[in-house]
GROMACS .gro file of N, CA and C in nm:
model
  258
    1HIS      N    1   9.069   9.812   9.415
    1HIS     CA    2   9.035   9.798   9.556
    1HIS      C    3   9.162   9.806   9.640
    2LEU      N    4   9.146   9.860   9.758
    2LEU     CA    5   9.259   9.876   9.848
    2LEU      C    6   9.278   9.753   9.934
    3LYS      N    7   9.399   9.739   9.986
    3LYS     CA    8   9.424   9.633  10.083
    3LYS      C    9   9.340   9.662  10.207
    4PRO      N   10   9.296   9.557  10.280
    4PRO     CA   11   9.217   9.580  10.401
    4PRO      C   12   9.289   9.673  10.498
    5GLY      N   13   9.217   9.771  10.549
    5GLY     CA   14   9.272   9.864  10.646
    5GLY      C   15   9.338   9.988  10.586
    6LYS      N   16   9.373   9.984  10.457
    6LYS     CA   17   9.445  10.096  10.394
    6LYS      C   18   9.359  10.223  10.392
    7LEU      N   19   9.231  10.209  10.360
    7LEU     CA   20   9.145  10.327  10.356
    7LEU      C   21   9.131  10.389  10.494
    8ASP      N   22   9.122  10.304  10.597
    8ASP     CA   23   9.113  10.356  10.734
    8ASP      C   24   9.238  10.436  10.770
    9VAL      N   25   9.354  10.389  10.727
    9VAL     CA   26   9.480  10.460  10.753
    9VAL      C   27   9.480  10.594  10.680
   10LEU      N   28   9.439  10.595  10.554
   10LEU     CA   29   9.433  10.721  10.478
   10LEU      C   30   9.339  10.821  10.544
   11ILE      N   31   9.222  10.773  10.585
   11ILE     CA   32   9.124  10.861  10.650
   11ILE      C   33   9.180  10.917  10.780
   12ASP      N   34   9.238  10.829  10.862
   12ASP     CA   35   9.294  10.875  10.990
   12ASP      C   36   9.404  10.977  10.967
   13THR      N   37   9.490  10.953  10.869
   13THR     CA   38   9.599  11.046  10.840
   13THR      C   39   9.544  11.180  10.791
   14ALA      N   40   9.447  11.176  10.701
   14ALA     CA   41   9.387  11.300  10.648
   14ALA      C   42   9.319  11.381  10.757
   15GLN      N   43   9.261  11.314  10.854
   15GLN     CA   44   9.187  11.384  10.959
   15GLN      C   45   9.274  11.423  11.078
   16ASN      N   46   9.378  11.345  11.106
   16ASN     CA   47   9.445  11.362  11.235
   16ASN      C   48   9.595  11.380  11.235
   17ALA      N   49   9.662  11.365  11.123
   17ALA     CA   50   9.808  11.377  11.124
   17ALA      C   51   9.848  11.516  11.175
   18PRO      N   52   9.947  11.523  11.261
   18PRO     CA   53   9.987  11.653  11.314
   18PRO      C   54  10.056  11.742  11.211
   19ASP      N   55  10.110  11.682  11.106
   19ASP     CA   56  10.180  11.757  11.003
   19ASP      C   57  10.091  11.772  10.880
   20ARG      N   58  10.069  11.893  10.837
   20ARG     CA   59   9.983  11.920  10.722
   20ARG      C   60  10.028  11.848  10.595
   21ARG      N   61  10.158  11.833  10.578
   21ARG     CA   62  10.209  11.766  10.457
   21ARG      C   63  10.150  11.626  10.445
   22PHE      N   64  10.146  11.555  10.557
   22PHE     CA   65  10.094  11.420  10.555
   22PHE      C   66   9.941  11.420  10.539
   23ARG      N   67   9.876  11.519  10.599
   23ARG     CA   68   9.730  11.530  10.582
   23ARG      C   69   9.696  11.555  10.435
   24CYS      N   70   9.768  11.647  10.373
   24CYS     CA   71   9.740  11.680  10.232
   24CYS      C   72   9.776  11.564  10.139
   25GLU      N   73   9.881  11.492  10.168
   25GLU     CA   74   9.915  11.375  10.087
   25GLU      C   75   9.804  11.270  10.096
   26ALA      N   76   9.753  11.248  10.216
   26ALA     CA   77   9.642  11.153  10.234
   26ALA      C   78   9.517  11.202  10.161
   27ILE      N   79   9.494  11.333  10.161
   27ILE     CA   80   9.378  11.389  10.091
   27ILE      C   81   9.390  11.362   9.941
   28ILE      N   82   9.506  11.378   9.884
   28ILE     CA   83   9.525  11.349   9.741
   28ILE      C   84   9.500  11.201   9.714
   29ASN      N   85   9.547  11.115   9.803
   29ASN     CA   86   9.520  10.972   9.787
   29ASN      C   87   9.371  10.942   9.797
   30LEU      N   88   9.301  11.014   9.884
   30LEU     CA   89   9.155  10.995   9.894
   30LEU      C   90   9.087  11.038   9.765
   31SER      N   91   9.143  11.137   9.697
   31SER     CA   92   9.088  11.179   9.568
   31SER      C   93   9.095  11.065   9.467
   32ILE      N   94   9.206  10.991   9.469
   32ILE     CA   95   9.222  10.878   9.379
   32ILE      C   96   9.122  10.768   9.416
   33VAL      N   97   9.108  10.741   9.545
   33VAL     CA   98   9.013  10.640   9.590
   33VAL      C   99   8.871  10.681   9.552
   34ARG      N  100   8.842  10.810   9.563
   34ARG     CA  101   8.709  10.861   9.532
   34ARG      C  102   8.669  10.832   9.388
   35THR      N  103   8.765  10.828   9.299
   35THR     CA  104   8.732  10.805   9.158
   35THR      C  105   8.763  10.664   9.110
   36MET      N  106   8.851  10.591   9.180
   36MET     CA  107   8.895  10.462   9.129
   36MET      C  108   8.876  10.346   9.225
   37GLY      N  109   8.824  10.372   9.343
   37GLY     CA  110   8.803  10.265   9.440
   37GLY      C  111   8.674  10.190   9.414
   38SER      N  112   8.644  10.094   9.501
   38SER     CA  113   8.517  10.024   9.493
   38SER      C  114   8.406  10.124   9.528
   39PRO      N  115   8.281  10.093   9.498
   39PRO     CA  116   8.173  10.187   9.532
   39PRO      C  117   8.172  10.227   9.680
   40ASP      N  118   8.195  10.131   9.770
   40ASP     CA  119   8.198  10.163   9.913
   40ASP      C  120   8.317  10.254   9.947
   41GLU      N  121   8.434  10.223   9.889
   41GLU     CA  122   8.553  10.306   9.912
   41GLU      C  123   8.531  10.446   9.857
   42GLN      N  124   8.470  10.456   9.739
   42GLN     CA  125   8.443  10.587   9.680
   42GLN      C  126   8.354  10.671   9.771
   43LYS      N  127   8.251  10.610   9.826
   43LYS     CA  128   8.159  10.684   9.913
   43LYS      C  129   8.230  10.730  10.040
   44ARG      N  130   8.304  10.641  10.102
   44ARG     CA  131   8.375  10.679  10.225
   44ARG      C  132   8.475  10.791  10.199
   45ALA      N  133   8.551  10.779  10.089
   45ALA     CA  134   8.649  10.883  10.056
   45ALA      C  135   8.580  11.016  10.028
   46SER      N  136   8.470  11.013   9.954
   46SER     CA  137   8.396  11.136   9.923
   46SER      C  138   8.340  11.200  10.049
   47ASP      N  139   8.287  11.119  10.139
   47ASP     CA  140   8.231  11.171  10.264
   47ASP      C  141   8.339  11.240  10.348
   48VAL      N  142   8.455  11.177  10.358
   48VAL     CA  143   8.565  11.236  10.437
   48VAL      C  144   8.615  11.364  10.371
   49LEU      N  145   8.630  11.363  10.239
   49LEU     CA  146   8.675  11.484  10.169
   49LEU      C  147   8.574  11.598  10.189
   50ALA      N  148   8.446  11.567  10.186
   50ALA     CA  149   8.345  11.671  10.208
   50ALA      C  150   8.356  11.730  10.348
   51GLU      N  151   8.381  11.646  10.447
   51GLU     CA  152   8.400  11.695  10.584
   51GLU      C  153   8.524  11.783  10.592
   52LEU      N  154   8.632  11.739  10.531
   52LEU     CA  155   8.758  11.814  10.537
   52LEU      C  156   8.750  11.944  10.457
   53ALA      N  157   8.664  11.951  10.357
   53ALA     CA  158   8.652  12.071  10.274
   53ALA      C  159   8.597  12.190  10.353
   54VAL      N  160   8.541  12.164  10.470
   54VAL     CA  161   8.493  12.274  10.556
   54VAL      C  162   8.575  12.284  10.684
   55SER      N  163   8.696  12.229  10.680
   55SER     CA  164   8.786  12.234  10.794
   55SER      C  165   8.822  12.379  10.829
   56LYS      N  166   8.850  12.400  10.957
   56LYS     CA  167   8.897  12.533  11.000
   56LYS      C  168   9.038  12.562  10.948
   57ASP      N  169   9.111  12.457  10.917
   57ASP     CA  170   9.245  12.471  10.860
   57ASP      C  171   9.227  12.501  10.710
   58GLU      N  172   9.257  12.622  10.671
   58GLU     CA  173   9.231  12.665  10.533
   58GLU      C  174   9.306  12.583  10.429
   59LEU      N  175   9.427  12.543  10.458
   59LEU     CA  176   9.505  12.464  10.362
   59LEU      C  177   9.443  12.326  10.343
   60VAL      N  178   9.405  12.263  10.453
   60VAL     CA  179   9.341  12.131  10.446
   60VAL      C  180   9.207  12.143  10.373
   61ALA      N  181   9.130  12.247  10.405
   61ALA     CA  182   9.000  12.267  10.339
   61ALA      C  183   9.018  12.286  10.189
   62ALA      N  184   9.116  12.365  10.149
   62ALA     CA  185   9.140  12.389  10.007
   62ALA      C  186   9.183  12.261   9.936
   63ALA      N  187   9.270  12.183  10.000
   63ALA     CA  188   9.315  12.057   9.939
   63ALA      C  189   9.198  11.960   9.923
   64ALA      N  190   9.113  11.953  10.022
   64ALA     CA  191   8.998  11.862  10.015
   64ALA      C  192   8.898  11.909   9.910
   65ALA      N  193   8.873  12.039   9.903
   65ALA     CA  194   8.781  12.092   9.802
   65ALA      C  195   8.836  12.064   9.662
   66TRP      N  196   8.964  12.086   9.644
   66TRP     CA  197   9.028  12.057   9.514
   66TRP      C  198   9.013  11.909   9.481
   67SER      N  199   9.035  11.822   9.580
   67SER     CA  200   9.027  11.679   9.559
   67SER      C  201   8.886  11.632   9.524
   68LEU      N  202   8.787  11.707   9.566
   68LEU     CA  203   8.649  11.674   9.529
   68LEU      C  204   8.619  11.716   9.386
   69ASP      N  205   8.691  11.816   9.336
   69ASP     CA  206   8.666  11.869   9.202
   69ASP      C  207   8.747  11.799   9.092
   70VAL      N  208   8.860  11.741   9.129
   70VAL     CA  209   8.951  11.681   9.031
   70VAL      C  210   8.911  11.537   9.003
   71GLU      N  211   8.917  11.501   8.878
   71GLU     CA  212   8.894  11.362   8.836
   71GLU      C  213   9.027  11.308   8.784
   72PRO      N  214   9.107  11.246   8.871
   72PRO     CA  215   9.237  11.196   8.825
   72PRO      C  216   9.220  11.096   8.711
   73ASP      N  217   9.305  11.108   8.610
   73ASP     CA  218   9.305  11.012   8.501
   73ASP      C  219   9.443  10.945   8.497
   74LYS      N  220   9.461  10.855   8.403
   74LYS     CA  221   9.587  10.780   8.398
   74LYS      C  222   9.708  10.871   8.377
   75GLU      N  223   9.692  10.975   8.297
   75GLU     CA  224   9.804  11.067   8.274
   75GLU      C  225   9.840  11.142   8.402
   76GLN      N  226   9.739  11.186   8.475
   76GLN     CA  227   9.762  11.255   8.603
   76GLN      C  228   9.832  11.161   8.701
   77LEU      N  229   9.787  11.037   8.707
   77LEU     CA  230   9.847  10.942   8.798
   77LEU      C  231   9.993  10.916   8.764
   78LYS      N  232  10.027  10.915   8.636
   78LYS     CA  233  10.167  10.897   8.597
   78LYS      C  234  10.253  11.011   8.653
   79GLU      N  235  10.199  11.133   8.654
   79GLU     CA  236  10.273  11.248   8.708
   79GLU      C  237  10.292  11.234   8.858
   80TRP      N  238  10.192  11.181   8.926
   80TRP     CA  239  10.195  11.171   9.073
   80TRP      C  240  10.274  11.051   9.121
   81LEU      N  241  10.292  10.950   9.034
   81LEU     CA  242  10.354  10.826   9.074
   81LEU      C  243  10.501  10.845   9.110
   82VAL      N  244  10.540  10.789   9.221
   82VAL     CA  245  10.680  10.794   9.261
   82VAL      C  246  10.750  10.677   9.194
   83PRO      N  247  10.859  10.702   9.120
   83PRO     CA  248  10.926  10.590   9.054
   83PRO      C  249  10.983  10.492   9.158
   84PRO      N  250  10.985  10.364   9.126
   84PRO     CA  251  11.039  10.265   9.220
   84PRO      C  252  11.190  10.286   9.239
   85LEU      N  253  11.237  10.248   9.357
   85LEU     CA  254  11.381  10.256   9.384
   85LEU      C  255  11.451  10.149   9.304
   86LYS      N  256  11.571  10.183   9.256
   86LYS     CA  257  11.648  10.087   9.176
   86LYS      C  258  11.754  10.023   9.260
   0.00000   0.00000   0.00000
């Protein structure tokens, strides 16, 4: 489960960030929530990804469509994880 408000921030970033890099990063995070969040979080993330998958922005649409198709597992998450600062 996410901290209160975190999902809202991810959704807002995925939908509205002016920089595509941040939108796509939020979309990837929504993919993780879609498969590993609480049932309510999973539904909200899936709904937003479905909306974004038909975006006029082709890059955002492709990232969202990919995120709907991918089922992140623990090995995938290890690849995506940013190592902590030492």
